[in-house]
Amino acid sequence: MTRLRFAACFFLAAILSVPAWATDSNSKTAVPGTLNYVEGQVQIGTQVLNSKAIGSAELQPGQTLTTENGKAEVLLTPGVFLRVGNGSSVKMISPSITNTELALEHGHAMVEVAEIHPENDIRITEDGASVTVLKTGLYDFNQRQAEFRVLDGKAVVEDGFKHVTVKRGREVSLANADSLRAEKFDKNAYTEGDLYRWSSLRSDYVAEANVDASAMYANYGWGPWGFGWWGADWYWDPWFDAFTFIPGDGIFYSPFGWGFYSPWWVYEAPIYGWYGIGGRGPHVYHHFSTNYHNWGPGSHYVASNHYAKGVYRGPGSSGRAFHSGSAARGSRGFSGGGFHGGGFHGGGFHGGGGGGFHGGGGGFHGR
């Protein structure tokens, strides 16, 4: 009887010791079409969206997300973000995880791809042309100018009987299907665009949320060896009020140079340990903002020439130096990494020559 009481007490203690974030995290799930952030005037059909819709509103087949003076971030397959700029509209065609298709009906949108599998079929249609994303990277869709460009990655554009492969640093005019061809463009000038800068900061935030969430899974025993963890997917972080991407293993870099860490590898993150010492201590809520005064305490990843490149250590930060550089070892960040440098070019996790986790030239261990 004593043993039974002891077992019951142990089980009760284990339940009571479960942190509140674990319940919150497991109560929300994301599917292609889930709203992950909204600001300004945005709606799905006639439904006006605000901060309360984050993590719950979904863009269903046949529905259109419309922005006026506002922006929105929508999750697609795990590791793929759709970001919609001002005065734009995007229609969901198919939200299947193996057949994800949307149509940019008006305006401007970007797609960030941190992970993609051969089984994924991710398509965006614009001005009658169909764009199939093939690799991790950063893709820009501008319906106002009838243009599609690849800042990083690889895609195929099909328009009628014509098709063209578009690689990093090339753009295609969609105004005339008969003259469909890929041409070079100036990437450096493009990074000053409003949607690019907003997308870069959003990528920064979801990367910070990744470190925070991965650390919590790793340090509370709820990681790959315990409850709550089910592999590569979207995971809700209540402290950032958003879903973040956690890979199944290793470190995957976004096109902007920020790292997405699995619980196995989160200890390598430069800001690991700040959010309550590896996820164990007190947390603070983080609110997305272009104003550093609203970021909350601690060191932050940043992607702006207005701040230190890489990890922000200005007013409001802890001043603690996690590594010598920025988003990972060295000088990743806005100029040193991302699509300008080492971050993620040439191979994702197991990249060979120039940018993966084991890559030779610009990867995590490949300096």
Short mmCIF file of C-alpha atoms in Angstrom, two decimals:
data_model
loop_
_atom_site.label_atom_id
_atom_site.label_comp_id
_atom_site.label_asym_id
_atom_site.label_seq_id
_atom_site.Cartn_x
_atom_site.Cartn_y
_atom_site.Cartn_z
CA MET A 1 0.00 0.00 0.00
CA THR A 2 2.91 2.30 0.85
CA ARG A 3 4.43 1.67 -2.58
CA LEU A 4 1.14 2.52 -4.26
CA ARG A 5 0.90 5.75 -2.30
CA PHE A 6 4.48 6.63 -3.20
CA ALA A 7 3.83 5.92 -6.88
CA ALA A 8 0.67 8.01 -6.78
CA CYS A 9 2.47 10.91 -5.11
CA PHE A 10 5.32 10.69 -7.61
CA PHE A 11 2.90 10.72 -10.54
CA LEU A 12 0.99 13.68 -9.05
CA ALA A 13 4.25 15.59 -8.49
CA ALA A 14 5.27 14.94 -12.08
CA ILE A 15 1.97 16.31 -13.34
CA LEU A 16 2.13 19.38 -11.10
CA SER A 17 5.72 20.07 -12.19
CA VAL A 18 4.71 20.34 -15.84
CA PRO A 19 5.36 23.98 -16.79
CA ALA A 20 2.44 26.10 -17.94
CA TRP A 21 4.07 26.70 -21.32
CA ALA A 22 3.85 22.97 -22.09
CA THR A 23 0.07 23.04 -21.80
CA ASP A 24 -0.14 26.19 -23.89
CA SER A 25 2.23 24.79 -26.52
CA ASN A 26 0.35 21.55 -26.93
CA SER A 27 -3.05 23.25 -27.07
CA LYS A 28 -2.34 24.88 -30.45
CA THR A 29 -1.51 23.23 -33.72
CA ALA A 30 -0.75 24.80 -37.09
CA VAL A 31 -1.65 23.72 -40.61
CA PRO A 32 -0.90 25.36 -43.97
CA GLY A 33 -2.87 28.60 -43.96
CA THR A 34 -2.54 29.38 -40.23
CA LEU A 35 -2.13 33.07 -39.39
CA ASN A 36 1.10 33.64 -37.46
CA TYR A 37 1.22 37.44 -37.27
CA VAL A 38 -0.89 40.41 -38.32
CA GLU A 39 -0.57 44.16 -38.11
CA GLY A 40 -2.71 46.97 -39.48
CA GLN A 41 -5.78 46.38 -41.63
CA VAL A 42 -6.02 42.72 -42.63
CA GLN A 43 -8.96 40.40 -43.15
CA ILE A 44 -9.92 36.95 -44.42
CA GLY A 45 -13.08 37.40 -46.45
CA THR A 46 -15.21 39.64 -44.23
CA GLN A 47 -13.47 38.58 -41.01
CA VAL A 48 -11.32 41.40 -39.68
CA LEU A 49 -8.11 40.04 -38.16
CA ASN A 50 -6.34 41.32 -35.07
CA SER A 51 -3.79 39.99 -32.60
CA LYS A 52 -6.38 37.65 -31.07
CA ALA A 53 -6.58 35.78 -34.37
CA ILE A 54 -2.88 34.86 -34.35
CA GLY A 55 -2.41 31.12 -34.09
CA SER A 56 -6.10 30.33 -34.61
CA ALA A 57 -7.35 31.94 -37.84
CA GLU A 58 -6.84 29.77 -40.91
CA LEU A 59 -6.98 30.60 -44.61
CA GLN A 60 -9.30 27.90 -45.97
CA PRO A 61 -9.58 26.74 -49.62
CA GLY A 62 -11.28 29.41 -51.70
CA GLN A 63 -10.76 32.13 -49.07
CA THR A 64 -8.76 35.30 -49.69
CA LEU A 65 -6.54 37.15 -47.24
CA THR A 66 -6.56 40.88 -47.99
CA THR A 67 -4.33 43.62 -46.59
CA GLU A 68 -4.96 47.34 -46.82
CA ASN A 69 -2.51 49.34 -44.73
CA GLY A 70 -1.20 46.22 -43.03
CA LYS A 71 0.87 43.07 -43.30
CA ALA A 72 0.40 39.41 -42.43
CA GLU A 73 2.49 36.28 -41.92
CA VAL A 74 0.91 32.94 -42.86
CA LEU A 75 2.39 29.50 -42.21
CA LEU A 76 2.56 26.99 -45.04
CA THR A 77 4.34 23.64 -44.66
CA PRO A 78 6.68 23.40 -41.62
CA GLY A 79 9.59 25.74 -42.25
CA VAL A 80 7.85 27.76 -44.97
CA PHE A 81 6.49 31.27 -44.31
CA LEU A 82 4.29 33.42 -46.56
CA ARG A 83 4.52 37.15 -45.83
CA VAL A 84 2.00 39.49 -47.44
CA GLY A 85 2.72 43.20 -47.90
CA ASN A 86 0.52 46.29 -47.88
CA GLY A 87 -2.39 46.52 -50.30
CA SER A 88 -2.27 42.87 -51.33
CA SER A 89 -4.55 39.84 -51.60
CA VAL A 90 -3.70 36.13 -51.58
CA LYS A 91 -6.17 33.31 -52.25
CA MET A 92 -5.77 29.80 -50.83
CA ILE A 93 -6.20 27.15 -53.51
CA SER A 94 -5.01 24.04 -51.67
CA PRO A 95 -3.71 23.83 -48.07
CA SER A 96 -2.57 20.20 -48.30
CA ILE A 97 0.84 19.55 -46.80
CA THR A 98 1.89 17.73 -49.99
CA ASN A 99 0.04 20.05 -52.38
CA THR A 100 0.20 23.63 -51.14
CA GLU A 101 -1.03 26.17 -53.66
CA LEU A 102 -1.96 29.86 -53.39
CA ALA A 103 -2.65 32.66 -55.84
CA LEU A 104 -1.30 36.19 -55.47
CA GLU A 105 -4.23 38.13 -56.89
CA HIS A 106 -2.89 41.58 -56.15
CA GLY A 107 0.10 43.27 -54.57
CA HIS A 108 3.31 41.93 -53.09
CA ALA A 109 4.29 38.78 -51.16
CA MET A 110 7.42 36.92 -50.13
CA VAL A 111 8.00 33.26 -49.31
CA GLU A 112 10.78 32.20 -46.93
CA VAL A 113 11.71 28.50 -47.10
CA ALA A 114 13.88 27.13 -44.29
CA GLU A 115 13.04 23.46 -45.00
CA ILE A 116 11.47 21.65 -47.93
CA HIS A 117 11.11 17.98 -48.83
CA PRO A 118 10.82 16.19 -52.18
CA GLU A 119 7.26 15.27 -51.22
CA ASN A 120 6.28 18.95 -50.87
CA ASP A 121 4.66 20.64 -53.86
CA ILE A 122 4.56 24.37 -53.08
CA ARG A 123 3.10 26.56 -55.84
CA ILE A 124 2.25 30.25 -56.05
CA THR A 125 0.39 31.56 -59.08
CA GLU A 126 0.78 35.14 -60.27
CA ASP A 127 -0.62 36.76 -63.41
CA GLY A 128 -1.47 33.38 -64.92
CA ALA A 129 2.00 31.94 -64.32
CA SER A 130 2.65 29.11 -61.85
CA VAL A 131 5.79 29.17 -59.70
CA THR A 132 6.97 25.92 -58.10
CA VAL A 133 9.45 26.32 -55.25
CA LEU A 134 12.17 23.67 -55.41
CA LYS A 135 14.76 24.57 -52.78
CA THR A 136 15.24 26.39 -49.50
CA GLY A 137 15.53 30.10 -50.13
CA LEU A 138 13.76 33.43 -50.40
CA TYR A 139 11.25 34.17 -53.16
CA ASP A 140 9.60 37.47 -54.11
CA PHE A 141 6.27 37.80 -55.91
CA ASN A 142 5.35 41.28 -57.14
CA GLN A 143 2.05 41.32 -59.00
CA ARG A 144 2.09 45.11 -59.37
CA GLN A 145 5.17 44.88 -61.57
CA ALA A 146 4.31 41.43 -62.99
CA GLU A 147 7.65 40.11 -61.72
CA PHE A 148 8.99 37.11 -59.86
CA ARG A 149 12.50 36.99 -58.45
CA VAL A 150 14.64 34.51 -56.54
CA LEU A 151 16.84 36.11 -53.92
CA ASP A 152 18.02 32.68 -52.85
CA GLY A 153 17.02 29.17 -53.91
CA LYS A 154 15.58 27.70 -57.09
CA ALA A 155 12.14 27.63 -58.71
CA VAL A 156 10.42 26.76 -61.98
CA VAL A 157 8.03 29.23 -63.65
CA GLU A 158 5.40 27.85 -66.03
CA ASP A 159 3.14 29.99 -68.20
CA GLY A 160 1.12 28.14 -70.84
CA PHE A 161 3.52 25.93 -72.79
CA LYS A 162 6.55 27.93 -71.66
CA HIS A 163 8.66 27.21 -68.62
CA VAL A 164 11.95 28.50 -67.23
CA THR A 165 14.17 27.58 -64.29
CA VAL A 166 14.99 30.55 -62.06
CA LYS A 167 17.98 30.43 -59.73
CA ARG A 168 19.44 32.74 -57.11
CA GLY A 169 19.86 36.34 -58.23
CA ARG A 170 17.53 36.12 -61.22
CA GLU A 171 14.09 37.46 -62.00
CA VAL A 172 11.38 36.79 -64.57
CA SER A 173 8.91 39.21 -66.12
CA LEU A 174 5.44 37.66 -66.22
CA ALA A 175 3.94 40.33 -68.46
CA ASN A 176 4.40 38.26 -71.62
CA ALA A 177 4.48 34.45 -71.64
CA ASP A 178 6.15 34.41 -75.06
CA SER A 179 9.24 36.20 -73.70
CA LEU A 180 9.59 34.18 -70.51
CA ARG A 181 13.27 34.23 -69.50
CA ALA A 182 15.38 34.64 -66.37
CA GLU A 183 17.58 37.73 -66.06
CA LYS A 184 19.93 39.08 -63.40
CA PHE A 185 18.90 41.78 -60.93
CA ASP A 186 20.64 43.84 -58.25
CA LYS A 187 20.01 42.05 -54.96
CA ASN A 188 21.80 44.66 -52.86
CA ALA A 189 19.42 47.40 -53.95
CA TYR A 190 16.42 45.18 -53.33
CA THR A 191 17.17 44.67 -49.61
CA GLU A 192 16.04 48.23 -48.90
CA GLY A 193 12.44 47.35 -49.79
CA ASP A 194 9.76 47.61 -47.11
CA LEU A 195 8.51 44.02 -47.32
CA TYR A 196 12.04 42.62 -47.38
CA ARG A 197 13.04 44.50 -44.22
CA TRP A 198 9.79 43.54 -42.48
CA SER A 199 10.25 39.89 -43.48
CA SER A 200 13.82 39.95 -42.22
CA LEU A 201 12.73 41.20 -38.79
CA ARG A 202 9.89 38.66 -38.67
CA SER A 203 12.40 35.93 -39.50
CA ASP A 204 14.54 37.21 -36.63
CA TYR A 205 11.63 36.92 -34.20
CA VAL A 206 10.58 33.41 -35.17
CA ALA A 207 14.25 32.35 -34.94
CA GLU A 208 14.45 33.73 -31.40
CA ALA A 209 11.23 31.92 -30.59
CA ASN A 210 12.81 28.73 -31.95
CA VAL A 211 15.72 29.01 -29.52
CA ASP A 212 13.33 29.74 -26.67
CA ALA A 213 10.97 26.84 -27.46
CA SER A 214 13.74 24.33 -28.27
CA ALA A 215 15.50 25.19 -25.01
CA MET A 216 12.30 24.58 -23.05
CA TYR A 217 11.79 21.18 -24.64
CA ALA A 218 15.42 20.25 -24.09
CA ASN A 219 15.76 21.46 -20.48
CA TYR A 220 12.48 20.38 -18.98
CA GLY A 221 12.87 16.79 -20.09
CA TRP A 222 10.08 17.34 -22.57
CA GLY A 223 12.47 17.08 -25.48
CA PRO A 224 13.03 14.23 -27.94
CA TRP A 225 13.25 11.83 -25.01
CA GLY A 226 10.08 12.97 -23.23
CA PHE A 227 6.56 14.29 -23.67
CA GLY A 228 5.49 17.09 -25.95
CA TRP A 229 8.03 16.63 -28.73
CA TRP A 230 6.98 14.97 -31.98
CA GLY A 231 9.70 15.96 -34.45
CA ALA A 232 9.96 18.61 -37.16
CA ASP A 233 6.87 20.84 -37.10
CA TRP A 234 5.39 24.16 -36.05
CA TYR A 235 5.44 24.73 -32.25
CA TRP A 236 3.62 27.43 -30.35
CA ASP A 237 5.69 29.68 -28.07
CA PRO A 238 3.40 31.65 -25.74
CA TRP A 239 6.22 34.04 -24.80
CA PHE A 240 6.48 35.22 -28.39
CA ASP A 241 2.77 34.75 -29.12
CA ALA A 242 3.57 32.91 -32.34
CA PHE A 243 4.38 29.56 -33.87
CA THR A 244 8.00 28.83 -34.62
CA PHE A 245 9.65 26.12 -36.69
CA ILE A 246 11.67 23.44 -34.88
CA PRO A 247 13.52 20.97 -37.13
CA GLY A 248 13.73 17.30 -36.27
CA ASP A 249 17.50 17.33 -35.93
CA GLY A 250 20.43 19.65 -36.48
CA ILE A 251 20.41 23.34 -37.37
CA PHE A 252 18.69 24.85 -40.40
CA TYR A 253 19.44 28.41 -41.45
CA SER A 254 16.87 30.79 -42.84
CA PRO A 255 17.65 32.82 -45.98
CA PHE A 256 18.29 35.77 -43.66
CA GLY A 257 20.97 33.83 -41.78
CA TRP A 258 19.05 33.05 -38.56
CA GLY A 259 19.32 29.54 -37.18
CA PHE A 260 16.44 27.16 -36.47
CA TYR A 261 17.70 24.68 -33.88
CA SER A 262 16.39 21.30 -32.87
CA PRO A 263 16.36 20.54 -29.12
CA TRP A 264 19.44 18.39 -29.72
CA TRP A 265 21.45 21.38 -30.94
CA VAL A 266 19.90 24.43 -29.29
CA TYR A 267 22.82 24.76 -26.87
CA GLU A 268 24.85 26.00 -29.87
CA ALA A 269 22.56 29.02 -30.30
CA PRO A 270 24.15 32.39 -29.47
CA ILE A 271 21.20 33.54 -27.34
CA TYR A 272 20.72 30.15 -25.66
CA GLY A 273 20.53 30.60 -21.92
CA TRP A 274 19.08 34.11 -21.87
CA TYR A 275 15.41 33.22 -21.73
CA GLY A 276 15.41 32.02 -18.15
CA ILE A 277 18.78 30.23 -18.37
CA GLY A 278 18.14 27.66 -21.03
CA GLY A 279 14.38 27.93 -20.78
CA ARG A 280 14.09 27.11 -17.06
CA GLY A 281 13.75 30.46 -15.36
CA PRO A 282 11.29 33.35 -15.53
CA HIS A 283 10.13 34.44 -18.95
CA VAL A 284 9.03 37.75 -20.37
CA TYR A 285 6.64 38.28 -23.23
CA HIS A 286 8.21 39.50 -26.46
CA HIS A 287 6.29 41.77 -28.77
CA PHE A 288 7.25 42.12 -32.40
CA SER A 289 8.27 45.69 -33.16
CA THR A 290 10.63 47.69 -35.33
CA ASN A 291 11.39 49.75 -32.21
CA TYR A 292 14.03 48.12 -30.00
CA HIS A 293 12.44 49.70 -26.90
CA ASN A 294 9.61 47.18 -27.28
CA TRP A 295 11.79 44.09 -27.64
CA GLY A 296 12.11 43.24 -23.96
CA PRO A 297 15.34 42.47 -22.06
CA GLY A 298 18.20 40.34 -23.29
CA SER A 299 20.33 40.16 -26.40
CA HIS A 300 18.43 39.84 -29.66
CA TYR A 301 19.10 38.82 -33.22
CA VAL A 302 18.73 41.83 -35.48
CA ALA A 303 18.69 42.36 -39.22
CA SER A 304 18.91 46.06 -39.76
CA ASN A 305 21.58 48.60 -40.52
CA HIS A 306 20.08 50.74 -37.75
CA TYR A 307 21.42 48.35 -35.13
CA ALA A 308 24.49 46.19 -34.59
CA LYS A 309 24.50 43.49 -37.24
CA GLY A 310 23.79 40.06 -35.85
CA VAL A 311 23.06 40.20 -32.13
CA TYR A 312 21.66 43.44 -30.72
CA ARG A 313 23.46 44.60 -27.57
CA GLY A 314 22.29 48.20 -27.39
CA PRO A 315 19.89 49.90 -24.94
CA GLY A 316 17.70 47.38 -23.19
CA SER A 317 19.95 44.40 -23.81
CA SER A 318 21.82 42.43 -21.17
CA GLY A 319 25.16 43.30 -22.72
CA ARG A 320 26.22 39.69 -22.48
CA ALA A 321 28.45 38.47 -25.31
CA PHE A 322 27.32 35.05 -26.38
CA HIS A 323 29.66 34.66 -29.36
CA SER A 324 32.09 36.89 -31.15
CA GLY A 325 29.76 37.65 -34.01
CA SER A 326 26.08 37.30 -34.53
CA ALA A 327 23.35 34.87 -35.43
CA ALA A 328 25.76 31.96 -35.26
CA ARG A 329 29.54 31.81 -35.01
CA GLY A 330 31.37 34.46 -36.96
CA SER A 331 29.58 37.34 -38.62
CA ARG A 332 26.25 36.12 -39.84
CA GLY A 333 23.29 38.42 -39.85
CA PHE A 334 22.13 41.05 -42.26
CA SER A 335 25.34 41.39 -44.30
CA GLY A 336 27.64 38.62 -43.06
CA GLY A 337 25.08 35.85 -43.47
CA GLY A 338 21.68 35.35 -44.98
CA PHE A 339 21.72 35.44 -48.74
CA HIS A 340 24.76 37.75 -48.78
CA GLY A 341 27.11 35.29 -47.15
CA GLY A 342 27.59 32.12 -45.18
CA GLY A 343 24.27 31.55 -43.44
CA PHE A 344 22.51 28.97 -45.48
CA HIS A 345 23.80 28.92 -49.01
CA GLY A 346 24.92 25.70 -50.47
CA GLY A 347 23.30 23.10 -48.42
CA GLY A 348 20.96 23.56 -45.48
CA PHE A 349 21.74 21.01 -42.79
CA HIS A 350 24.12 18.66 -44.61
CA GLY A 351 25.33 21.11 -47.26
CA GLY A 352 28.53 20.13 -48.95
CA GLY A 353 30.57 23.09 -50.06
CA GLY A 354 29.39 26.37 -48.77
CA GLY A 355 26.70 26.78 -46.19
CA GLY A 356 25.26 23.78 -44.46
CA PHE A 357 25.63 22.48 -40.99
CA HIS A 358 28.67 20.43 -42.04
CA GLY A 359 29.42 22.62 -45.07
CA GLY A 360 32.95 23.53 -45.99
CA GLY A 361 32.91 27.25 -46.65
CA GLY A 362 30.17 28.98 -44.70
CA GLY A 363 28.42 26.43 -42.54
CA PHE A 364 28.17 26.18 -38.83
CA HIS A 365 31.36 24.18 -38.42
CA GLY A 366 32.80 24.98 -41.81
CA ARG A 367 34.86 28.13 -41.31
#
